[in-house]
mmCIF file of C-alpha atoms in Angstrom:
data_model
loop_
_atom_site.group_PDB
_atom_site.id
_atom_site.type_symbol
_atom_site.label_atom_id
_atom_site.label_comp_id
_atom_site.label_asym_id
_atom_site.label_seq_id
_atom_site.Cartn_x
_atom_site.Cartn_y
_atom_site.Cartn_z
ATOM 1 C CA MET A 6 0.169 -0.223 -0.365
ATOM 2 C CA ASN A 7 1.553 3.268 -1.698
ATOM 3 C CA GLN A 8 1.990 5.738 2.124
ATOM 4 C CA GLU A 9 1.752 9.259 0.042
ATOM 5 C CA THR A 10 0.261 10.309 -3.310
ATOM 6 C CA MET A 11 2.944 11.588 -5.724
ATOM 7 C CA ILE A 12 2.089 14.138 -8.596
ATOM 8 C CA LYS A 13 3.869 15.931 -11.109
ATOM 9 C CA LEU A 14 4.140 19.222 -11.910
ATOM 10 C CA THR A 15 4.611 19.957 -15.908
ATOM 11 C CA GLY A 16 4.643 23.336 -17.651
ATOM 12 C CA ARG A 17 2.790 26.305 -16.783
ATOM 13 C CA ILE A 18 0.070 26.248 -14.566
ATOM 14 C CA ASP A 19 -1.978 29.272 -14.224
ATOM 15 C CA SER A 20 -5.872 31.115 -15.261
ATOM 16 C CA ASN A 21 -6.123 29.053 -18.781
ATOM 17 C CA ASN A 22 -5.119 25.772 -17.065
ATOM 18 C CA ALA A 23 -5.425 26.024 -13.534
ATOM 19 C CA PRO A 24 -9.165 24.623 -13.523
ATOM 20 C CA GLU A 25 -8.354 21.132 -15.776
ATOM 21 C CA TRP A 26 -5.136 20.480 -13.302
ATOM 22 C CA GLU A 27 -7.162 21.048 -10.085
ATOM 23 C CA LEU A 28 -9.509 18.293 -11.565
ATOM 24 C CA LYS A 29 -6.073 15.396 -12.415
ATOM 25 C CA ILE A 30 -4.816 16.087 -9.031
ATOM 26 C CA MET A 31 -8.552 15.826 -6.891
ATOM 27 C CA GLY A 32 -8.659 12.463 -8.934
ATOM 28 C CA GLN A 33 -6.033 10.759 -7.267
ATOM 29 C CA LEU A 34 -5.807 12.130 -3.932
ATOM 30 C CA THR A 35 -7.060 9.774 -0.476
ATOM 31 C CA PRO A 36 -8.257 11.877 2.228
ATOM 32 C CA GLY A 37 -5.675 11.144 5.406
ATOM 33 C CA MET A 38 -2.672 10.552 2.897
ATOM 34 C CA PRO A 39 0.055 12.826 2.624
ATOM 35 C CA CYS A 40 0.251 13.833 -1.002
ATOM 36 C CA THR A 41 4.323 15.381 -2.816
ATOM 37 C CA PHE A 42 4.583 16.829 -6.019
ATOM 38 C CA ASP A 43 7.281 16.943 -8.599
ATOM 39 C CA ALA A 44 7.933 20.109 -9.592
ATOM 40 C CA ALA A 45 10.670 19.329 -12.179
ATOM 41 C CA GLY A 46 8.674 19.550 -14.844
ATOM 42 C CA LEU A 47 7.702 22.760 -13.185
ATOM 43 C CA ASP A 48 7.805 26.142 -14.967
ATOM 44 C CA TYR A 49 5.742 28.394 -13.609
ATOM 45 C CA ILE A 50 3.016 28.717 -11.609
ATOM 46 C CA SER A 51 0.164 31.925 -10.774
ATOM 47 C CA SER A 52 -1.769 32.532 -8.042
ATOM 48 C CA ALA A 53 -4.803 30.701 -10.041
ATOM 49 C CA GLY A 54 -1.805 27.314 -9.901
ATOM 50 C CA LEU A 55 -1.881 28.250 -5.553
ATOM 51 C CA ARG A 56 -5.270 27.981 -5.245
ATOM 52 C CA VAL A 57 -5.196 24.762 -6.945
ATOM 53 C CA LEU A 58 -2.793 24.315 -4.364
ATOM 54 C CA MET A 59 -4.783 25.503 -0.843
ATOM 55 C CA LYS A 60 -7.056 23.300 -1.979
ATOM 56 C CA VAL A 61 -5.539 20.091 -2.124
ATOM 57 C CA ARG A 62 -3.896 20.946 1.476
ATOM 58 C CA LYS A 63 -7.793 20.935 2.386
ATOM 59 C CA GLN A 64 -8.230 17.796 0.547
ATOM 60 C CA THR A 65 -6.220 15.768 2.235
ATOM 61 C CA GLY A 66 -5.733 16.916 5.133
ATOM 62 C CA SER A 67 -2.381 15.757 5.232
ATOM 63 C CA GLU A 68 1.277 17.468 5.018
ATOM 64 C CA VAL A 69 1.716 18.265 1.351
ATOM 65 C CA ARG A 70 5.266 18.126 -0.260
ATOM 66 C CA ILE A 71 6.956 19.719 -3.321
ATOM 67 C CA PHE A 72 9.608 18.896 -4.376
ATOM 68 C CA ASP A 73 12.685 19.633 -6.912
ATOM 69 C CA VAL A 74 11.501 23.333 -7.633
ATOM 70 C CA SER A 75 13.171 25.774 -9.966
ATOM 71 C CA PRO A 76 14.275 29.076 -7.739
ATOM 72 C CA GLU A 77 12.046 30.935 -10.059
ATOM 73 C CA VAL A 78 9.178 28.944 -8.685
ATOM 74 C CA TYR A 79 10.887 28.383 -5.267
ATOM 75 C CA ASP A 80 10.495 32.608 -5.184
ATOM 76 C CA ILE A 81 6.700 32.232 -6.348
ATOM 77 C CA LEU A 82 6.146 29.776 -3.108
ATOM 78 C CA ASP A 83 8.315 32.097 -0.894
ATOM 79 C CA MET A 84 6.809 35.538 -1.794
ATOM 80 C CA THR A 85 3.457 34.015 -1.904
ATOM 81 C CA GLY A 86 3.949 32.565 2.079
ATOM 82 C CA PHE A 87 3.785 29.516 0.601
ATOM 83 C CA THR A 88 7.015 28.339 1.511
ATOM 84 C CA GLU A 89 5.304 28.431 5.207
ATOM 85 C CA LEU A 90 2.413 26.294 4.679
ATOM 86 C CA LEU A 91 3.786 23.532 2.652
ATOM 87 C CA THR A 92 7.264 21.825 2.649
ATOM 88 C CA VAL A 93 8.632 23.307 -0.249
ATOM 89 C CA GLU A 94 12.578 21.792 -1.351
ATOM 90 C CA LYS A 95 14.288 24.194 -4.105
ATOM 91 C CA ARG A 96 16.316 22.060 -6.285
ATOM 92 C CA PHE A 97 19.747 22.280 -6.041
ATOM 93 C CA ARG A 98 22.495 22.838 -8.272
ATOM 94 C CA GLU A 99 24.349 20.532 -9.895
ATOM 95 C CA VAL A 100 27.942 20.903 -9.307
ATOM 96 C CA SER A 101 31.426 19.287 -10.484
ATOM 97 C CA VAL A 102 34.303 18.302 -8.672
ATOM 98 C CA ASP A 103 36.136 16.071 -11.541
ATOM 99 C CA GLY A 104 39.919 17.301 -11.866
ATOM 100 C CA CYS A 105 39.027 18.957 -8.299
ATOM 101 C CA GLU A 106 41.209 19.236 -5.983
ATOM 102 C CA ILE A 107 40.745 16.785 -2.830
ATOM 103 C CA ILE A 108 41.416 18.950 0.406
ATOM 104 C CA GLY A 109 40.074 16.681 2.962
ATOM 105 C CA LYS A 110 38.328 12.790 3.418
ATOM 106 C CA GLY A 111 37.234 12.410 6.880
ATOM 107 C CA PHE A 112 34.387 9.530 8.299
ATOM 108 C CA TYR A 113 31.317 11.225 5.978
ATOM 109 C CA GLY A 114 32.785 12.270 3.262
ATOM 110 C CA THR A 115 35.672 14.322 0.533
ATOM 111 C CA VAL A 116 36.174 17.611 0.326
ATOM 112 C CA TYR A 117 37.404 19.490 -2.558
ATOM 113 C CA ARG A 118 38.307 22.974 -3.715
ATOM 114 C CA ILE A 119 35.574 23.687 -6.550
ATOM 115 C CA ASP A 120 37.377 26.929 -7.068
ATOM 116 C CA PRO A 121 39.953 29.322 -5.095
ATOM 117 C CA GLU A 122 37.238 30.756 -2.337
ATOM 118 C CA THR A 123 35.187 27.858 -2.377
ATOM 119 C CA ILE A 124 35.525 23.676 -0.978
ATOM 120 C CA VAL A 125 32.629 21.465 -1.420
ATOM 121 C CA LYS A 126 32.161 18.530 1.236
ATOM 122 C CA VAL A 127 30.334 15.267 -0.685
ATOM 123 C CA TYR A 128 28.878 13.389 1.420
ATOM 124 C CA ASN A 129 29.469 9.385 0.577
ATOM 125 C CA THR A 130 25.578 8.578 0.765
ATOM 126 C CA PRO A 131 23.038 9.345 -1.517
ATOM 127 C CA ASP A 132 20.585 9.317 1.066
ATOM 128 C CA CYS A 133 22.762 12.857 3.405
ATOM 129 C CA ILE A 134 20.398 16.327 2.588
ATOM 130 C CA PRO A 135 19.278 15.578 6.255
ATOM 131 C CA ILE A 136 22.293 15.225 7.905
ATOM 132 C CA ILE A 137 23.759 18.393 5.981
ATOM 133 C CA LYS A 138 20.375 20.118 6.890
ATOM 134 C CA ASN A 139 21.613 18.688 10.367
ATOM 135 C CA GLU A 140 24.664 20.415 10.580
ATOM 136 C CA GLN A 141 24.036 23.625 9.243
ATOM 137 C CA ARG A 142 22.244 23.821 12.253
ATOM 138 C CA LEU A 143 24.282 22.808 14.237
ATOM 139 C CA ALA A 144 27.588 25.189 12.942
ATOM 140 C CA LYS A 145 24.950 27.952 13.186
ATOM 141 C CA ARG A 146 24.732 27.346 17.348
ATOM 142 C CA ALA A 147 28.200 27.019 17.836
ATOM 143 C CA PHE A 148 29.238 30.493 15.903
ATOM 144 C CA VAL A 149 26.569 32.449 17.747
ATOM 145 C CA LYS A 150 28.486 30.824 20.345
ATOM 146 C CA GLY A 151 31.226 32.748 19.373
ATOM 147 C CA VAL A 152 32.524 28.947 18.552
ATOM 148 C CA PRO A 153 34.162 30.346 14.686
ATOM 149 C CA THR A 154 33.310 27.583 12.362
ATOM 150 C CA ALA A 155 32.566 27.429 8.436
ATOM 151 C CA ILE A 156 28.941 27.525 8.111
ATOM 152 C CA SER A 157 27.887 26.028 4.052
ATOM 153 C CA TYR A 158 25.656 28.052 2.649
ATOM 154 C CA ASP A 159 23.728 26.026 -0.343
ATOM 155 C CA ILE A 160 23.994 22.065 -1.138
ATOM 156 C CA VAL A 161 24.488 20.749 -4.335
ATOM 157 C CA LYS A 162 24.682 17.423 -5.957
ATOM 158 C CA VAL A 163 27.200 16.009 -6.959
ATOM 159 C CA GLY A 164 26.607 13.139 -9.104
ATOM 160 C CA ASP A 165 24.487 10.552 -7.255
ATOM 161 C CA SER A 166 25.263 12.304 -3.785
ATOM 162 C CA TYR A 167 25.083 16.088 -2.091
ATOM 163 C CA GLY A 168 27.479 18.278 -0.990
ATOM 164 C CA SER A 169 27.630 21.221 1.004
ATOM 165 C CA VAL A 170 28.684 24.317 -0.117
ATOM 166 C CA PHE A 171 31.825 26.502 1.889
ATOM 167 C CA GLU A 172 33.185 30.222 1.690
ATOM 168 C CA LEU A 173 36.812 29.050 2.835
ATOM 169 C CA LEU A 174 39.082 31.869 1.179
ATOM 170 C CA LYS A 175 43.303 31.075 1.608
ATOM 171 C CA ALA A 176 42.350 28.883 4.246
ATOM 172 C CA SER A 177 44.474 25.339 4.446
ATOM 173 C CA SER A 178 44.405 23.157 7.496
ATOM 174 C CA PHE A 179 46.201 22.152 10.440
ATOM 175 C CA ASN A 180 47.295 18.993 9.136
ATOM 176 C CA ASP A 181 48.121 19.985 5.891
ATOM 177 C CA TRP A 182 50.267 23.057 8.227
ATOM 178 C CA LEU A 183 52.574 19.985 10.088
ATOM 179 C CA ILE A 184 53.238 18.166 6.607
ATOM 180 C CA ARG A 185 54.464 21.695 5.007
ATOM 181 C CA GLN A 186 56.151 23.090 7.826
ATOM 182 C CA PRO A 187 57.596 19.563 10.520
ATOM 183 C CA GLU A 188 60.566 21.574 11.775
ATOM 184 C CA GLN A 189 57.251 23.738 13.794
ATOM 185 C CA PHE A 190 55.414 20.935 14.895
ATOM 186 C CA ASP A 191 55.279 22.199 18.730
ATOM 187 C CA SER A 192 54.045 25.866 17.848
ATOM 188 C CA ILE A 193 51.534 23.971 15.037
ATOM 189 C CA LEU A 194 50.291 21.529 18.357
ATOM 190 C CA ARG A 195 50.542 24.375 21.010
ATOM 191 C CA GLN A 196 48.770 26.629 19.238
ATOM 192 C CA TYR A 197 45.949 23.858 17.760
ATOM 193 C CA VAL A 198 46.119 22.886 21.476
ATOM 194 C CA ASP A 199 44.421 26.385 22.136
ATOM 195 C CA PHE A 200 41.443 26.513 20.181
ATOM 196 C CA LEU A 201 41.527 23.249 21.292
ATOM 197 C CA LYS A 202 40.496 25.009 24.149
ATOM 198 C CA VAL A 203 38.989 27.793 23.224
ATOM 199 C CA VAL A 204 35.809 25.175 21.425
ATOM 200 C CA HIS A 205 35.703 24.093 24.625
ATOM 201 C CA GLY A 206 34.529 27.703 26.234
ATOM 202 C CA ALA A 207 32.058 27.942 25.423
ATOM 203 C CA GLU A 208 28.831 26.752 26.177
ATOM 204 C CA MET A 209 25.976 26.337 24.864
ATOM 205 C CA ASP A 210 21.596 26.230 25.462
ATOM 206 C CA ALA A 211 20.142 23.568 26.924
ATOM 207 C CA GLY A 212 18.209 20.614 25.032
ATOM 208 C CA THR A 213 19.524 22.662 21.352
ATOM 209 C CA ILE A 214 22.604 19.937 20.397
ATOM 210 C CA PRO A 215 23.131 16.472 22.021
ATOM 211 C CA MET A 216 25.540 14.772 25.111
ATOM 212 C CA ALA A 217 27.605 13.775 24.041
ATOM 213 C CA ARG A 218 27.594 11.260 28.083
ATOM 214 C CA ASP A 219 24.016 9.418 26.242
ATOM 215 C CA THR A 220 25.498 9.403 22.843
ATOM 216 C CA PHE A 221 28.040 6.442 24.250
ATOM 217 C CA ILE A 222 26.056 4.778 26.782
ATOM 218 C CA GLY A 223 23.680 4.503 23.307
ATOM 219 C CA TYR A 224 27.488 3.044 21.777
ATOM 220 C CA LEU A 225 26.701 -0.353 24.519
ATOM 221 C CA ASP A 226 23.694 -1.035 23.026
ATOM 222 C CA VAL A 227 26.128 -1.636 19.974
ATOM 223 C CA ILE A 228 28.990 -3.272 21.233
ATOM 224 C CA ARG A 229 27.477 -5.406 24.425
ATOM 225 C CA GLU A 230 28.316 -8.531 22.082
ATOM 226 C CA TYR A 231 31.801 -8.183 22.233
ATOM 227 C CA LEU A 232 31.456 -7.303 26.027
ATOM 228 C CA THR A 233 30.982 -9.107 29.284
ATOM 229 C CA ASP A 234 28.233 -8.433 31.417
ATOM 230 C CA GLY A 235 29.704 -7.275 33.504
ATOM 231 C CA GLN A 236 32.158 -4.786 31.923
ATOM 232 C CA THR A 237 28.821 -3.246 30.061
ATOM 233 C CA GLU A 238 27.077 -2.268 33.544
ATOM 234 C CA LYS A 239 30.325 -0.812 34.702
ATOM 235 C CA LEU A 240 30.979 1.029 32.195
ATOM 236 C CA ARG A 241 26.932 2.636 31.669
ATOM 237 C CA ALA A 242 27.442 3.669 35.686
ATOM 238 C CA MET A 243 30.698 5.082 34.944
ATOM 239 C CA LEU A 244 28.702 7.353 31.999
ATOM 240 C CA SER A 245 25.987 8.229 34.140
ATOM 241 C CA ALA A 246 27.421 9.574 36.492
ATOM 242 C CA MET A 247 28.514 11.659 34.952
ATOM 243 C CA PRO A 248 26.887 14.795 35.900
ATOM 244 C CA ASP A 249 24.959 17.400 32.119
ATOM 245 C CA ASP A 250 27.630 19.805 30.987
ATOM 246 C CA LEU A 251 26.577 22.098 28.480
ATOM 247 C CA HIS A 252 30.188 22.588 27.456
ATOM 248 C CA MET A 253 30.226 21.814 23.668
ATOM 249 C CA VAL A 254 32.359 19.114 22.263
ATOM 250 C CA HIS A 255 33.531 18.933 18.632
ATOM 251 C CA GLY A 256 33.190 15.375 17.882
ATOM 252 C CA ASP A 257 36.004 15.012 15.583
ATOM 253 C CA PHE A 258 38.504 17.607 16.226
ATOM 254 C CA GLN A 259 41.297 16.171 13.915
ATOM 255 C CA MET A 260 43.812 18.399 12.375
ATOM 256 C CA LYS A 261 42.553 18.483 8.910
ATOM 257 C CA ASN A 262 38.906 19.692 10.756
ATOM 258 C CA VAL A 263 40.415 22.549 11.636
ATOM 259 C CA MET A 264 41.152 25.539 9.511
ATOM 260 C CA LEU A 265 43.383 28.186 9.297
ATOM 261 C CA VAL A 266 41.791 31.123 7.557
ATOM 262 C CA ASP A 267 44.029 34.309 7.239
ATOM 263 C CA GLY A 268 45.727 33.133 10.422
ATOM 264 C CA GLU A 269 42.792 32.400 12.634
ATOM 265 C CA PRO A 270 41.510 28.458 12.899
ATOM 266 C CA MET A 271 38.529 27.912 12.226
ATOM 267 C CA LEU A 272 35.738 24.507 12.405
ATOM 268 C CA ILE A 273 34.795 22.463 9.983
ATOM 269 C CA ASP A 274 32.418 19.313 10.154
ATOM 270 C CA MET A 275 29.965 20.348 12.947
ATOM 271 C CA GLU A 276 28.021 17.707 12.348
ATOM 272 C CA THR A 277 29.012 15.727 15.012
ATOM 273 C CA ILE A 278 29.386 18.362 17.822
ATOM 274 C CA CYS A 279 27.168 17.522 21.092
ATOM 275 C CA THR A 280 27.789 18.656 24.972
ATOM 276 C CA GLY A 281 30.407 17.459 27.642
ATOM 277 C CA GLN A 282 33.120 17.440 28.589
ATOM 278 C CA PRO A 283 36.839 18.166 27.351
ATOM 279 C CA ILE A 284 37.826 13.552 28.355
ATOM 280 C CA PHE A 285 34.773 13.712 25.261
ATOM 281 C CA ASP A 286 37.020 14.935 22.581
ATOM 282 C CA LEU A 287 40.018 13.895 23.529
ATOM 283 C CA GLN A 288 38.483 10.505 23.399
ATOM 284 C CA ALA A 289 38.123 10.926 20.111
ATOM 285 C CA LEU A 290 41.872 12.275 18.820
ATOM 286 C CA TYR A 291 43.187 8.972 20.982
ATOM 287 C CA VAL A 292 41.346 6.975 18.304
ATOM 288 C CA THR A 293 42.499 9.271 15.598
ATOM 289 C CA TYR A 294 45.647 9.265 16.405
ATOM 290 C CA ILE A 295 46.785 6.386 17.991
ATOM 291 C CA ALA A 296 44.178 3.751 17.787
ATOM 292 C CA PHE A 297 43.185 3.363 14.109
ATOM 293 C CA GLY A 298 47.408 2.932 13.439
ATOM 294 C CA GLU A 299 47.614 0.127 16.143
ATOM 295 C CA ASP A 300 47.391 -2.017 13.246
ATOM 296 C CA CYS A 301 47.041 -0.856 10.642
ATOM 297 C CA PRO A 302 50.621 1.332 10.987
ATOM 298 C CA ASP A 303 50.975 2.839 7.601
ATOM 299 C CA ASN A 304 46.827 3.754 8.611
ATOM 300 C CA LEU A 305 48.215 7.842 8.981
ATOM 301 C CA SER A 306 50.672 8.068 6.465
ATOM 302 C CA SER A 307 46.825 6.585 3.902
ATOM 303 C CA PHE A 308 44.408 8.676 5.811
ATOM 304 C CA LEU A 309 45.544 11.997 7.352
ATOM 305 C CA GLY A 310 49.193 12.414 5.415
ATOM 306 C CA ILE A 311 51.542 12.514 7.492
ATOM 307 C CA PRO A 312 54.305 10.699 8.786
ATOM 308 C CA ASP A 313 53.493 7.430 10.020
ATOM 309 C CA ASP A 314 55.199 7.500 13.267
ATOM 310 C CA LEU A 315 53.892 11.037 14.636
ATOM 311 C CA GLY A 316 51.292 9.657 16.186
ATOM 312 C CA GLN A 317 52.598 9.135 19.060
ATOM 313 C CA PRO A 318 54.246 12.569 19.505
ATOM 314 C CA ILE A 319 50.845 14.254 18.575
ATOM 315 C CA TRP A 320 49.045 12.424 21.112
ATOM 316 C CA ASN A 321 51.685 13.204 23.184
ATOM 317 C CA ALA A 322 52.070 17.001 22.677
ATOM 318 C CA ILE A 323 47.583 17.279 23.030
ATOM 319 C CA LEU A 324 47.677 15.603 26.273
ATOM 320 C CA SER A 325 50.689 17.975 27.422
ATOM 321 C CA HIS A 326 49.830 21.483 26.240
ATOM 322 C CA TYR A 327 45.742 19.938 27.080
ATOM 323 C CA PHE A 328 46.425 19.329 30.932
ATOM 324 C CA GLU A 329 50.546 21.863 30.802
ATOM 325 C CA SER A 330 49.729 21.422 34.698
ATOM 326 C CA ALA A 331 49.160 18.751 35.464
ATOM 327 C CA ALA A 332 51.968 15.368 36.466
ATOM 328 C CA PRO A 333 53.616 12.882 35.032
ATOM 329 C CA SER A 334 51.254 10.330 36.877
ATOM 330 C CA GLU A 335 48.142 12.668 37.375
ATOM 331 C CA LEU A 336 49.213 12.737 32.674
ATOM 332 C CA ALA A 337 48.865 8.743 32.972
ATOM 333 C CA ALA A 338 45.449 8.394 35.362
ATOM 334 C CA ILE A 339 44.226 11.201 32.081
ATOM 335 C CA ASN A 340 45.716 9.534 29.355
ATOM 336 C CA ASP A 341 43.811 5.371 31.081
ATOM 337 C CA LYS A 342 41.070 7.162 31.370
ATOM 338 C CA ILE A 343 40.899 9.050 27.986
ATOM 339 C CA ARG A 344 42.322 5.312 26.324
ATOM 340 C CA LEU A 345 39.247 3.844 28.270
ATOM 341 C CA LEU A 346 36.627 5.554 26.199
ATOM 342 C CA ALA A 347 37.944 5.253 23.051
ATOM 343 C CA THR A 348 37.847 1.748 22.962
ATOM 344 C CA VAL A 349 34.083 2.089 23.442
ATOM 345 C CA ARG A 350 33.731 4.123 20.361
ATOM 346 C CA PHE A 351 35.812 2.484 18.708
ATOM 347 C CA LEU A 352 34.403 -0.846 18.841
ATOM 348 C CA TYR A 353 31.063 0.870 18.149
ATOM 349 C CA LEU A 354 32.910 2.262 14.747
ATOM 350 C CA LEU A 355 34.017 -1.188 13.684
ATOM 351 C CA ALA A 356 30.686 -2.435 15.287
ATOM 352 C CA ILE A 357 28.773 -0.242 12.891
ATOM 353 C CA THR A 358 31.174 -0.889 9.307
ATOM 354 C CA ASP A 359 33.224 -2.879 7.593
ATOM 355 C CA MET A 360 36.133 -2.176 9.627
ATOM 356 C CA LYS A 361 34.783 -5.462 11.710
ATOM 357 C CA ASN A 362 35.267 -7.703 8.747
ATOM 358 C CA GLY A 363 38.473 -9.411 7.703
ATOM 359 C CA GLU A 364 41.576 -10.101 9.223
ATOM 360 C CA LEU A 365 42.066 -6.883 10.200
ATOM 361 C CA GLY A 366 38.701 -6.404 11.653
ATOM 362 C CA GLU A 367 39.165 -9.327 13.980
ATOM 363 C CA LYS A 368 42.756 -8.114 15.527
ATOM 364 C CA ARG A 369 41.441 -4.845 16.169
ATOM 365 C CA ILE A 370 38.291 -6.332 18.581
ATOM 366 C CA ARG A 371 40.309 -8.550 20.155
ATOM 367 C CA ARG A 372 42.670 -5.868 20.311
ATOM 368 C CA SER A 373 39.152 -3.534 22.326
ATOM 369 C CA GLN A 374 38.680 -5.699 24.364
ATOM 370 C CA GLU A 375 41.518 -6.839 25.855
ATOM 371 C CA HIS A 376 42.245 -2.960 26.532
ATOM 372 C CA ILE A 377 38.927 -3.007 28.094
ATOM 373 C CA ARG A 378 39.737 -6.196 30.540
ATOM 374 C CA GLU A 379 43.034 -3.952 31.446
ATOM 375 C CA LEU A 380 41.826 -0.316 31.306
ATOM 376 C CA LEU A 381 38.102 -0.862 34.020
ATOM 377 C CA ALA A 382 40.983 -2.785 35.850
ATOM 378 C CA ALA A 383 42.636 0.292 36.650
ATOM 379 C CA VAL A 384 39.882 3.427 35.477
ATOM 380 C CA SER A 385 36.635 4.592 38.097
ATOM 381 C CA ASP A 386 35.328 7.718 36.394
ATOM 382 C CA PHE A 387 35.700 9.586 33.209
ATOM 383 C CA VAL A 388 36.117 12.295 34.850
ATOM 384 C CA LEU A 389 39.716 15.033 34.188
#
């Protein structure tokens, strides 16, 4: 049984043919069933056509959606207030990335520079529109709280997928900077960690973005097949004991997601932002620079383009710069807490992707299980 009525709108709908369109449309409606209009072929709609849409809305008593709307028709719908009455989805501009420079790759997609001032992040899956719109929403919330971030100003179609468009003039990432000027390692890492602290100083409004703690509690349901019941419950209790914290957590703060724009740091990839304590960002950095490379020694060079032997020095610098006043014994205890939480997330990433398959996947799962067994004996909470 169909869950909606689908109707194609074509050509021009005006006073000359609106009565015919009304008869055609009304004959296909089912009361209470949502109606969706495919507007790919619609060139123009007049006030007479808009009155037909209003009758459809009243007749169905349910949602009316119009998608693939041209910019010209969208302007008419927007100017007359129909974008507030109906669900209207504008046609996406088509962009080609053939021959474009790749400036970054991540878990969700690939970032291309399509001209000197513009980049586009192309997502891996065709059903990514909700992810893109959510990232735009989250980026705006972070920006108004004083966190420098790039906000997508357009959604485009790229082949069979979609992408977010950003204006980033004269931008390069901390990752690029480290590749080009390895002799400035300490200066780069210090500036990078200083910006991480700025991000963690931003306090978000309650209820506007997810809490990292609750997200991690959800991870336990996914990875419990790899843990004992006792391990699962201890981890759940440790996470549940963490207090509410409204400070911003980016969720994927690796150096390729922190851009330098005219010398000033700026965040990209905002779809993972949440609130919580700093450990939730630090664990993600541990996963990037240490966990992925434990059983795959060329991970950093293939994924980030940096020497593989830099993983441990990068992590050591992040830890020591972030906790500058901590004694060595304190740093060791902090590191264990971060490692434990990072292993939970790493197991989750393995569980939800094809990375769990094959010899490498099995090896990573076994090593993660060993880490959790070892670290749960030494760690009793996640408070840093």
